XYZ file of N, CA and C in Angstrom:
186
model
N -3.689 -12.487 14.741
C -3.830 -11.303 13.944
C -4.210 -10.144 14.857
N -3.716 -8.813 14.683
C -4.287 -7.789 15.342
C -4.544 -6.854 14.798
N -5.571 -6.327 15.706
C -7.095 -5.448 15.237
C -6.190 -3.770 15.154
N -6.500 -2.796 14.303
C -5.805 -1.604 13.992
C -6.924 -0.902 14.027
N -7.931 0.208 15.149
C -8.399 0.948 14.474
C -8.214 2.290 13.852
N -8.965 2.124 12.731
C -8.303 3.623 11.942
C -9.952 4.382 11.625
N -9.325 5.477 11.334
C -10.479 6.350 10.481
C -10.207 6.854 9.128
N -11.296 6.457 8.433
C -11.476 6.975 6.913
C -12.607 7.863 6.328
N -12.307 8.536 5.858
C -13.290 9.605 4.850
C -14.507 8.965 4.680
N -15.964 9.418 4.353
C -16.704 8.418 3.669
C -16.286 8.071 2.440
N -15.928 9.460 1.788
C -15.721 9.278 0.476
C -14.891 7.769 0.088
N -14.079 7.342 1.049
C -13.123 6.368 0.858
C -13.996 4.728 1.530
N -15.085 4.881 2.256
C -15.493 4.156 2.898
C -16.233 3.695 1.545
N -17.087 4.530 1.193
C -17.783 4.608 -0.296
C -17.361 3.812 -1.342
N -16.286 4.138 -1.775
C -15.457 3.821 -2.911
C -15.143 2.245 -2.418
N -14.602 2.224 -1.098
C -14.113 0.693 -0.716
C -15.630 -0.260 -0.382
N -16.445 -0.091 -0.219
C -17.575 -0.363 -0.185
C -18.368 -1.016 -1.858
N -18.208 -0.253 -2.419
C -18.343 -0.058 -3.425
C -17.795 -1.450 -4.844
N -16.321 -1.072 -4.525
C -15.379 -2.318 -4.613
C -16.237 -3.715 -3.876
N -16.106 -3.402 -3.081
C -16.527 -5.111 -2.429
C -17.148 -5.302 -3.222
N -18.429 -4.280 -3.271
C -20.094 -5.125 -3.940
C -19.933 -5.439 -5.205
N -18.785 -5.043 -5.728
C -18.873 -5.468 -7.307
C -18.098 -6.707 -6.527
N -17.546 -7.421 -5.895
C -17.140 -8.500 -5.779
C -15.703 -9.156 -5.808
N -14.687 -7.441 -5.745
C -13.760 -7.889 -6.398
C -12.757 -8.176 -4.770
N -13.626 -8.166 -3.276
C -13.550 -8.307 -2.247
C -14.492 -9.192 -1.226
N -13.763 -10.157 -0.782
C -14.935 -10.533 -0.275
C -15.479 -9.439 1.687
N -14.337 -8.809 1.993
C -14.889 -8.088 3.262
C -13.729 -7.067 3.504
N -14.816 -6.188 3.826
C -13.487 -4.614 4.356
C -11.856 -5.014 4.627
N -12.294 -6.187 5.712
C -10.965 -6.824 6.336
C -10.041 -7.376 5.244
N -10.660 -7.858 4.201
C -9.726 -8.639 3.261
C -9.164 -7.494 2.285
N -9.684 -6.341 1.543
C -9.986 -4.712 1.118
C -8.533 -4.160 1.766
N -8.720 -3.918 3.156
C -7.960 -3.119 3.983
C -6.460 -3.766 3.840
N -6.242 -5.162 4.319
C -5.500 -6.145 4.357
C -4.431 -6.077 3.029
N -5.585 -6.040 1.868
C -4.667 -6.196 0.829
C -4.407 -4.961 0.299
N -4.745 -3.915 0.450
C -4.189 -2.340 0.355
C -2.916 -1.932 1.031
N -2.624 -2.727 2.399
C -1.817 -2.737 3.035
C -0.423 -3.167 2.334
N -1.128 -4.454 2.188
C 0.261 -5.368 1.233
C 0.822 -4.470 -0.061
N -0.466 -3.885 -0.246
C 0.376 -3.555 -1.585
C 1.010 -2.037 -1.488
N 0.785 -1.157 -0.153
C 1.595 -0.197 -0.320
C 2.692 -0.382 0.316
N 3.172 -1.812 1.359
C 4.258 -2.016 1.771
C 5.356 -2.628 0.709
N 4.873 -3.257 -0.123
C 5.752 -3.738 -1.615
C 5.745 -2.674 -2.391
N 4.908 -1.744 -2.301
C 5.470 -0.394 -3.476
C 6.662 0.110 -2.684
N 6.329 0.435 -0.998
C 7.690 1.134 -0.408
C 8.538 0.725 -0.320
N 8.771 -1.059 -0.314
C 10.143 -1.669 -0.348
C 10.235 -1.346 -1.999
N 9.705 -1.356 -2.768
C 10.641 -1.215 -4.079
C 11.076 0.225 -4.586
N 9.823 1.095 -3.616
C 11.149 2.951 -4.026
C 11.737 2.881 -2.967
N 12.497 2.107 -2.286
C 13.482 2.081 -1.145
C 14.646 1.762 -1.861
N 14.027 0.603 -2.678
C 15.290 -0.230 -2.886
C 15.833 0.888 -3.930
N 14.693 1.263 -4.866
C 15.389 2.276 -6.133
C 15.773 3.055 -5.416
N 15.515 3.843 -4.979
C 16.524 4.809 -4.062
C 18.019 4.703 -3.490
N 18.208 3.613 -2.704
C 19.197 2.799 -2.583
C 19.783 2.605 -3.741
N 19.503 2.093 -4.822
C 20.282 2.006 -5.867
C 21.091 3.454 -6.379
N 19.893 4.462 -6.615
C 20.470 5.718 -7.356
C 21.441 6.379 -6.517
N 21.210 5.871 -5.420
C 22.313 6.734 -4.251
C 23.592 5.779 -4.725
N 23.823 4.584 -4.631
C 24.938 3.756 -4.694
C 25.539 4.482 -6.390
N 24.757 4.120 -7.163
C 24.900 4.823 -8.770
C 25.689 6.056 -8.774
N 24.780 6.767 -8.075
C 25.611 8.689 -7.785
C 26.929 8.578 -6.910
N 27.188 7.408 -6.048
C 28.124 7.512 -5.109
C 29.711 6.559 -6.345
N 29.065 5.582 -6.977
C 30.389 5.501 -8.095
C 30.531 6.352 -8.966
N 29.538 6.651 -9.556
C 30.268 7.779 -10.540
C 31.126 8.982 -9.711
N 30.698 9.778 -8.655
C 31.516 10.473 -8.346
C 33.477 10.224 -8.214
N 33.263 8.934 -8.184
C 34.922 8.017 -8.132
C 35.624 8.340 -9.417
């Protein structure tokens, strides 16, 4: 696995902090990790819609 460092707001350190302690995380790393995952599956799926509406706009013009 490899280490990424980044910088965040407190405000965001806060909030993700925050999250953990209610429990719904067990550590920043796992927090960060799965924030990750989930904005790389939002961008593959407005990729793919995108891809689609372009293919869509490109038959109808036929």
């Amino acid at each position: 696995m490899k280490s990424i460092p980044a910088k965040i707001t407190e405000k965001l350190e806060m909030e993700m902090d925050e999250i953990i302690e209610e429990g719904w995380y067990a550590s920043r790393s796992e927090f960060i990790r799965d924030a990750i995952r989930e904005m790389v599956r939002k961008m593959k799926i407005e990729r793919l819609e995108t891809a689609i509406e372009e293919d869509i706009k490109w038959g109808l013009k036929k």
